PDB file of C-alpha atoms and ligand atoms in Angstrom:
ATOM      1  CA  MET W  62       9.111 -15.064  10.050  1.00 95.00           C
ATOM      2  CA  LYS W  63       7.902 -13.291   6.893  1.00 98.00           C
ATOM      3  CA  LYS W  64       8.459  -9.545   6.540  1.00 98.00           C
ATOM      4  CA  ILE W  65       5.463  -7.439   5.559  1.00 98.00           C
ATOM      5  CA  LEU W  66       5.992  -3.821   4.554  1.00 98.00           C
ATOM      6  CA  PHE W  67       3.030  -1.493   5.099  1.00 98.00           C
ATOM      7  CA  ILE W  68       2.540   1.297   2.585  1.00 98.00           C
ATOM      8  CA  ILE W  69       0.076   3.958   3.691  1.00 98.00           C
ATOM      9  CA  GLY W  70      -1.517   5.870   0.826  1.00 98.00           C
ATOM     10  CA  SER W  71      -2.164   8.906   3.021  1.00 98.00           C
ATOM     11  CA  LEU W  72       0.334  11.461   4.286  1.00 96.00           C
ATOM     12  CA  ARG W  73      -2.133  12.769   6.890  1.00 96.00           C
ATOM     13  CA  ARG W  74      -0.931  12.433  10.504  1.00 95.00           C
ATOM     14  CA  GLU W  75      -4.233  11.107  11.873  1.00 96.00           C
ATOM     15  CA  SER W  76      -4.987   9.101   8.734  1.00 98.00           C
ATOM     16  CA  PHE W  77      -7.766   6.516   9.042  1.00 98.00           C
ATOM     17  CA  ASN W  78      -5.749   4.291   6.733  1.00 98.00           C
ATOM     18  CA  ARG W  79      -2.792   4.500   9.099  1.00 98.00           C
ATOM     19  CA  GLN W  80      -5.177   3.588  11.936  1.00 98.00           C
ATOM     20  CA  LEU W  81      -6.306   0.614   9.852  1.00 98.00           C
ATOM     21  CA  ALA W  82      -2.682  -0.455   9.392  1.00 98.00           C
ATOM     22  CA  HIS W  83      -2.224  -0.345  13.177  1.00 98.00           C
ATOM     23  CA  GLU W  84      -5.158  -2.751  13.553  1.00 98.00           C
ATOM     24  CA  VAL W  85      -3.517  -5.133  11.106  1.00 98.00           C
ATOM     25  CA  GLU W  86      -0.165  -4.728  12.818  1.00 98.00           C
ATOM     26  CA  LEU W  87      -1.799  -6.004  16.032  1.00 98.00           C
ATOM     27  CA  LEU W  88      -3.395  -8.920  14.198  1.00 98.00           C
ATOM     28  CA  LEU W  89      -0.042  -9.885  12.672  1.00 98.00           C
ATOM     29  CA  SER W  90       1.847  -9.555  15.927  1.00 98.00           C
ATOM     30  CA  GLY W  91       4.034 -12.617  16.553  1.00 97.00           C
ATOM     31  CA  ARG W  92       3.173 -14.045  13.135  1.00 98.00           C
ATOM     32  CA  ALA W  93       4.995 -11.705  10.771  1.00 98.00           C
ATOM     33  CA  ALA W  94       7.505  -8.873  11.107  1.00 98.00           C
ATOM     34  CA  THR W  95       5.910  -5.588  10.092  1.00 98.00           C
ATOM     35  CA  ALA W  96       7.367  -2.218   9.153  1.00 98.00           C
ATOM     36  CA  TYR W  97       5.983   1.032   7.736  1.00 98.00           C
ATOM     37  CA  LEU W  98       7.460   2.501   4.567  1.00 98.00           C
ATOM     38  CA  ASP W  99       8.331   6.174   4.967  1.00 98.00           C
ATOM     39  CA  TYR W 100       8.212   7.635   1.474  1.00 98.00           C
ATOM     40  CA  SER W 101       7.269  11.202   2.374  1.00 97.00           C
ATOM     41  CA  ASP W 102      10.626  12.477   1.060  1.00 97.00           C
ATOM     42  CA  VAL W 103      10.447  10.724  -2.333  1.00 98.00           C
ATOM     43  CA  PRO W 104      10.531  13.525  -4.927  1.00 98.00           C
ATOM     44  CA  LEU W 105       8.058  13.867  -7.759  1.00 98.00           C
ATOM     45  CA  MET W 106       9.143  11.775 -10.720  1.00 98.00           C
ATOM     46  CA  ASN W 107      11.419  13.790 -12.944  1.00 98.00           C
ATOM     47  CA  GLN W 108      13.401  11.951 -15.600  1.00 97.00           C
ATOM     48  CA  ASP W 109      16.152  14.553 -15.320  1.00 97.00           C
ATOM     49  CA  MET W 110      17.066  13.106 -11.909  1.00 96.00           C
ATOM     50  CA  GLU W 111      16.458   9.397 -12.516  1.00 97.00           C
ATOM     51  CA  PHE W 112      20.030   8.095 -12.876  1.00 96.00           C
ATOM     52  CA  PRO W 113      21.440   7.746 -10.332  1.00 95.00           C
ATOM     53  CA  ALA W 114      18.189   7.712  -8.402  1.00 97.00           C
ATOM     54  CA  PRO W 115      17.824  10.132  -5.469  1.00 98.00           C
ATOM     55  CA  GLU W 116      18.795   8.679  -2.085  1.00 98.00           C
ATOM     56  CA  ALA W 117      15.150   8.556  -0.879  1.00 98.00           C
ATOM     57  CA  VAL W 118      14.221   6.487  -3.934  1.00 98.00           C
ATOM     58  CA  GLN W 119      17.125   4.092  -3.396  1.00 98.00           C
ATOM     59  CA  ARG W 120      16.008   3.675   0.220  1.00 98.00           C
ATOM     60  CA  VAL W 121      12.391   2.806  -0.628  1.00 98.00           C
ATOM     61  CA  ARG W 122      13.560   0.376  -3.323  1.00 98.00           C
ATOM     62  CA  GLU W 123      15.739  -1.399  -0.737  1.00 98.00           C
ATOM     63  CA  LYS W 124      12.856  -1.590   1.752  1.00 98.00           C
ATOM     64  CA  VAL W 125      10.572  -3.072  -0.903  1.00 98.00           C
ATOM     65  CA  ALA W 126      13.263  -5.550  -1.986  1.00 98.00           C
ATOM     66  CA  GLU W 127      13.800  -6.740   1.620  1.00 98.00           C
ATOM     67  CA  ALA W 128      10.084  -7.393   2.209  1.00 98.00           C
ATOM     68  CA  ASP W 129       8.379 -10.705   1.488  1.00 98.00           C
ATOM     69  CA  GLY W 130       5.099  -8.910   0.969  1.00 98.00           C
ATOM     70  CA  LEU W 131       3.515  -5.477   0.710  1.00 99.00           C
ATOM     71  CA  TRP W 132       0.259  -4.426   2.332  1.00 99.00           C
ATOM     72  CA  ILE W 133      -1.096  -1.178   0.934  1.00 98.00           C
ATOM     73  CA  PHE W 134      -3.622   0.795   2.991  1.00 98.00           C
ATOM     74  CA  SER W 135      -4.965   3.577   0.859  1.00 98.00           C
ATOM     75  CA  PRO W 136      -7.707   6.165   0.829  1.00 98.00           C
ATOM     76  CA  GLU W 137      -9.583   6.810  -2.377  1.00 98.00           C
ATOM     77  CA  TYR W 138      -9.011  10.204  -3.977  1.00 98.00           C
ATOM     78  CA  ASN W 139     -11.552  11.092  -6.671  1.00 98.00           C
ATOM     79  CA  TYR W 140     -12.372   7.458  -7.367  1.00 98.00           C
ATOM     80  CA  SER W 141      -8.715   6.507  -7.717  1.00 98.00           C
ATOM     81  CA  TYR W 142      -5.428   6.219  -5.791  1.00 98.00           C
ATOM     82  CA  PRO W 143      -3.727   9.330  -4.372  1.00 98.00           C
ATOM     83  CA  GLY W 144      -1.098  10.993  -6.573  1.00 98.00           C
ATOM     84  CA  HIS W 145       1.768  10.489  -4.117  1.00 98.00           C
ATOM     85  CA  LEU W 146       1.107   6.719  -4.088  1.00 98.00           C
ATOM     86  CA  LYS W 147       1.153   6.693  -7.894  1.00 98.00           C
ATOM     87  CA  ASN W 148       4.411   8.662  -7.774  1.00 98.00           C
ATOM     88  CA  LEU W 149       5.978   6.052  -5.477  1.00 98.00           C
ATOM     89  CA  ILE W 150       4.868   3.232  -7.779  1.00 98.00           C
ATOM     90  CA  ASP W 151       6.140   5.148 -10.825  1.00 98.00           C
ATOM     91  CA  TRP W 152       9.610   5.258  -9.239  1.00 98.00           C
ATOM     92  CA  LEU W 153       9.399   1.546  -8.403  1.00 98.00           C
ATOM     93  CA  SER W 154       8.514   0.775 -12.034  1.00 98.00           C
ATOM     94  CA  ARG W 155      11.737   2.266 -13.434  1.00 97.00           C
ATOM     95  CA  PRO W 156      15.082   0.534 -14.060  1.00 95.00           C
ATOM     96  CA  LEU W 157      18.129   1.228 -11.914  1.00 93.00           C
ATOM     97  CA  ILE W 158      20.275   1.858 -14.980  1.00 93.00           C
ATOM     98  CA  ALA W 159      18.999   3.786 -18.015  1.00 94.00           C
ATOM     99  CA  GLY W 160      17.566   1.428 -20.634  1.00 93.00           C
ATOM    100  CA  ASP W 161      18.098  -1.740 -18.547  1.00 94.00           C
ATOM    101  CA  ARG W 162      14.908  -3.772 -18.839  1.00 89.00           C
ATOM    102  CA  GLN W 163      16.575  -7.108 -17.965  1.00 93.00           C
ATOM    103  CA  THR W 164      17.422  -6.678 -14.280  1.00 95.00           C
ATOM    104  CA  PRO W 165      14.343  -7.454 -12.183  1.00 95.00           C
ATOM    105  CA  LEU W 166      12.911  -4.614 -10.117  1.00 97.00           C
ATOM    106  CA  ALA W 167      12.091  -4.800  -6.406  1.00 97.00           C
ATOM    107  CA  ILE W 168       8.375  -4.611  -7.193  1.00 98.00           C
ATOM    108  CA  ASN W 169       8.340  -7.403  -9.829  1.00 98.00           C
ATOM    109  CA  GLY W 170       6.558 -10.464  -8.474  1.00 98.00           C
ATOM    110  CA  LYS W 171       6.195  -8.906  -5.021  1.00 98.00           C
ATOM    111  CA  LYS W 172       3.249 -10.414  -3.193  1.00 98.00           C
ATOM    112  CA  THR W 173       0.865  -7.599  -2.433  1.00 98.00           C
ATOM    113  CA  THR W 174      -2.471  -7.106  -0.762  1.00 98.00           C
ATOM    114  CA  MET W 175      -4.531  -4.001  -0.127  1.00 98.00           C
ATOM    115  CA  SER W 176      -7.152  -2.486   2.116  1.00 98.00           C
ATOM    116  CA  GLY W 177      -8.670   0.931   2.436  1.00 98.00           C
ATOM    117  CA  ALA W 178     -10.863   3.129   4.585  1.00 98.00           C
ATOM    118  CA  GLY W 179     -12.997   5.839   3.036  1.00 98.00           C
ATOM    119  CA  GLY W 180     -16.457   7.026   2.130  1.00 97.00           C
ATOM    120  CA  ALA W 181     -19.497   5.295   0.659  1.00 96.00           C
ATOM    121  CA  SER W 182     -17.609   3.120  -1.831  1.00 96.00           C
ATOM    122  CA  ALA W 183     -15.247   1.861   0.918  1.00 98.00           C
ATOM    123  CA  THR W 184     -12.360   2.584  -1.525  1.00 98.00           C
ATOM    124  CA  ALA W 185     -13.548   0.003  -4.082  1.00 98.00           C
ATOM    125  CA  LYS W 186     -12.566   2.134  -7.088  1.00 98.00           C
ATOM    126  CA  CYS W 187      -9.141   2.872  -5.622  1.00 98.00           C
ATOM    127  CA  ARG W 188      -8.455  -0.812  -5.008  1.00 98.00           C
ATOM    128  CA  GLU W 189      -9.658  -1.745  -8.488  1.00 98.00           C
ATOM    129  CA  LYS W 190      -7.413   0.848 -10.158  1.00 98.00           C
ATOM    130  CA  LEU W 191      -4.474   0.052  -7.883  1.00 98.00           C
ATOM    131  CA  THR W 192      -4.746  -3.625  -8.818  1.00 98.00           C
ATOM    132  CA  GLU W 193      -4.750  -2.665 -12.493  1.00 98.00           C
ATOM    133  CA  LEU W 194      -1.710  -0.400 -12.011  1.00 98.00           C
ATOM    134  CA  LEU W 195       0.283  -2.991 -10.059  1.00 98.00           C
ATOM    135  CA  SER W 196      -0.390  -5.603 -12.746  1.00 98.00           C
ATOM    136  CA  LEU W 197       0.980  -3.512 -15.650  1.00 97.00           C
ATOM    137  CA  PRO W 198       3.898  -5.026 -17.637  1.00 93.00           C
ATOM    138  CA  PHE W 199       6.774  -3.024 -16.086  1.00 91.00           C
ATOM    139  CA  ILE W 200       5.431  -3.459 -12.553  1.00 97.00           C
ATOM    140  CA  ARG W 201       3.994  -7.000 -12.438  1.00 98.00           C
ATOM    141  CA  ALA W 202       3.467  -7.182  -8.682  1.00 98.00           C
ATOM    142  CA  ASP W 203       1.796 -10.396  -7.559  1.00 98.00           C
ATOM    143  CA  VAL W 204      -1.488  -9.012  -6.247  1.00 98.00           C
ATOM    144  CA  MET W 205      -3.616 -11.301  -4.105  1.00 98.00           C
ATOM    145  CA  THR W 206      -7.023 -11.149  -5.771  1.00 94.00           C
ATOM    146  CA  GLU W 207      -9.242 -11.696  -2.759  1.00 96.00           C
ATOM    147  CA  PRO W 208      -9.998 -10.824  -0.032  1.00 96.00           C
ATOM    148  CA  LYS W 209      -9.382  -7.091  -0.045  1.00 95.00           C
ATOM    149  CA  THR W 210     -10.892  -5.193   2.866  1.00 97.00           C
ATOM    150  CA  GLY W 211     -12.819  -1.989   2.260  1.00 98.00           C
ATOM    151  CA  ILE W 212     -13.938  -0.041   5.316  1.00 98.00           C
ATOM    152  CA  GLN W 213     -16.774   2.434   4.984  1.00 97.00           C
ATOM    153  CA  LEU W 214     -16.089   4.969   7.712  1.00 97.00           C
ATOM    154  CA  ASN W 215     -19.007   5.692  10.013  1.00 94.00           C
ATOM    155  CA  MET W 216     -20.235   9.097  11.193  1.00 93.00           C
ATOM    156  CA  GLU W 217     -18.332   8.836  14.458  1.00 92.00           C
ATOM    157  CA  ALA W 218     -15.057   8.444  12.580  1.00 95.00           C
ATOM    158  CA  TRP W 219     -15.723  11.545  10.463  1.00 95.00           C
ATOM    159  CA  THR W 220     -16.775  13.687  13.444  1.00 95.00           C
ATOM    160  CA  GLU W 221     -14.191  12.480  15.986  1.00 94.00           C
ATOM    161  CA  GLY W 222     -11.331  11.520  13.684  1.00 94.00           C
ATOM    162  CA  ARG W 223     -11.079   8.110  15.295  1.00 94.00           C
ATOM    163  CA  MET W 224     -11.926   4.899  13.515  1.00 96.00           C
ATOM    164  CA  ILE W 225     -13.693   2.200  15.505  1.00 94.00           C
ATOM    165  CA  LEU W 226     -14.210  -0.998  13.583  1.00 96.00           C
ATOM    166  CA  SER W 227     -17.381  -3.077  13.819  1.00 96.00           C
ATOM    167  CA  GLU W 228     -17.132  -6.787  14.629  1.00 97.00           C
ATOM    168  CA  GLU W 229     -17.904  -7.520  10.981  1.00 97.00           C
ATOM    169  CA  GLN W 230     -15.093  -5.261   9.769  1.00 97.00           C
ATOM    170  CA  LYS W 231     -12.652  -6.832  12.254  1.00 97.00           C
ATOM    171  CA  ALA W 232     -13.641 -10.268  10.960  1.00 98.00           C
ATOM    172  CA  MET W 233     -12.932  -9.131   7.376  1.00 98.00           C
ATOM    173  CA  LEU W 234      -9.479  -7.954   8.393  1.00 98.00           C
ATOM    174  CA  ARG W 235      -8.740 -11.202  10.235  1.00 98.00           C
ATOM    175  CA  GLN W 236      -9.755 -13.134   7.131  1.00 98.00           C
ATOM    176  CA  GLN W 237      -7.431 -11.030   4.977  1.00 98.00           C
ATOM    177  CA  VAL W 238      -4.567 -11.533   7.451  1.00 98.00           C
ATOM    178  CA  GLU W 239      -4.989 -15.326   7.285  1.00 98.00           C
ATOM    179  CA  ALA W 240      -5.277 -15.284   3.503  1.00 98.00           C
ATOM    180  CA  PHE W 241      -2.180 -13.125   3.041  1.00 98.00           C
ATOM    181  CA  LEU W 242      -0.055 -15.158   5.456  1.00 98.00           C
ATOM    182  CA  ALA W 243      -1.022 -18.262   3.463  1.00 98.00           C
ATOM    183  CA  TYR W 244      -0.318 -16.434   0.168  1.00 98.00           C
ATOM    184  CA  LEU W 245       3.183 -15.542   1.365  1.00 98.00           C
ATOM    185  CA  GLU W 246       3.875 -19.248   1.977  1.00 97.00           C
ATOM    186  CA  GLU W 247       2.815 -20.306  -1.563  1.00 94.00           C
TER     187      GLU W 247
HETATM  188  C1  LIG O 228      -8.529  14.971  -2.978  1.00 83.24           C
HETATM  189  C2  LIG O 228      -9.514  14.106  -2.229  1.00 83.24           C
HETATM  190  C3  LIG O 228     -10.389  13.330  -2.934  1.00 83.24           C
HETATM  191  C4  LIG O 228     -11.259  12.444  -2.264  1.00 83.24           C
HETATM  192  N1  LIG O 228     -12.047  11.593  -2.995  1.00 83.24           N
HETATM  193  C5  LIG O 228     -12.706  10.599  -2.370  1.00 83.24           C
HETATM  194  C6  LIG O 228     -13.331   9.544  -3.104  1.00 83.24           C
HETATM  195  O1  LIG O 228     -13.327   9.510  -4.323  1.00 83.24           O
HETATM  196  N2  LIG O 228     -13.935   8.547  -2.406  1.00 83.24           N
HETATM  197  C7  LIG O 228     -13.949   8.527  -1.030  1.00 83.24           C
HETATM  198  O2  LIG O 228     -14.485   7.583  -0.437  1.00 83.24           O
HETATM  199  N3  LIG O 228     -13.384   9.519  -0.301  1.00 83.24           N
HETATM  200  C8  LIG O 228     -12.750  10.544  -0.937  1.00 83.24           C
HETATM  201  N4  LIG O 228     -12.104  11.516  -0.204  1.00 83.24           N
HETATM  202  C9  LIG O 228     -12.260  11.554   1.249  1.00 83.24           C
HETATM  203  C10 LIG O 228     -11.305  10.596   1.939  1.00 83.24           C
HETATM  204  O3  LIG O 228     -11.905   9.325   2.016  1.00 83.24           O
HETATM  205  C11 LIG O 228     -11.003  11.116   3.357  1.00 83.24           C
HETATM  206  O4  LIG O 228     -10.368  12.374   3.277  1.00 83.24           O
HETATM  207  C12 LIG O 228     -10.162  10.137   4.146  1.00 83.24           C
HETATM  208  O5  LIG O 228     -10.094  10.583   5.471  1.00 83.24           O
HETATM  209  C13 LIG O 228      -8.758  10.028   3.588  1.00 83.24           C
HETATM  210  O6  LIG O 228      -8.069   8.967   4.204  1.00 83.24           O
HETATM  211  P1  LIG O 228      -7.037   9.167   5.418  1.00 83.24           P
HETATM  212  O7  LIG O 228      -7.867   9.458   6.629  1.00 83.24           O
HETATM  213  O8  LIG O 228      -6.319   7.875   5.504  1.00 83.24           O
HETATM  214  O9  LIG O 228      -6.150  10.337   5.085  1.00 83.24           O
HETATM  215  C14 LIG O 228     -11.253  12.415  -0.857  1.00 83.24           C
HETATM  216  C15 LIG O 228     -10.356  13.232  -0.140  1.00 83.24           C
HETATM  217  C16 LIG O 228      -9.496  14.040  -0.816  1.00 83.24           C
HETATM  218  C17 LIG O 228      -8.490  14.861  -0.025  1.00 83.24           C
END
């Protein structure tokens, strides 16, 4: 069974994007092994502490290396990805030994898909910029182009803090699940 690591781009306890990941976890049940990456203790990038990398950074690198695929669920912050998600990816883009650009990194070639729940744009700008970031030379993740699910949260979600997906949104997620499972087999 393939291992899919969920990365939630929100640190908020009741995060809609975490709720979205739970929906996908249910859809993947029995078809892939899923786990959530805890990166809340990864420090802000500081080149003074890069080598050896802090223990939290080593741990997230190992989790990424062990996974067959990554599924990022992220909110959009100011038409882009949240800073803490960028910080995580910055750490993943760096070598394990100073100056070593030969040894592959855990993120290189890692099959990745993304979804997001947010406001009117349904996180389109975030997903576009995240795809660009993950495709940069030192990162080179293998991002599945389509489908990527964007959920525009309805009024009920904003007032009650609970996301209830429409049948259409559930169908989009199911389609992405099928596509990503097939992508992991390629
Ligand atoms: C700093 C900040 C910037 C935001 N910018 C956007 C934005 O550009 N587009 C958008 O749809 N929502 C934006 N939002 C609202 C988020 O969509 C909303 O807070 C959402 O609940 C965050 O996702 P979460 O529930 O998974 O934490 C922003 C929120 C914050 C805190």
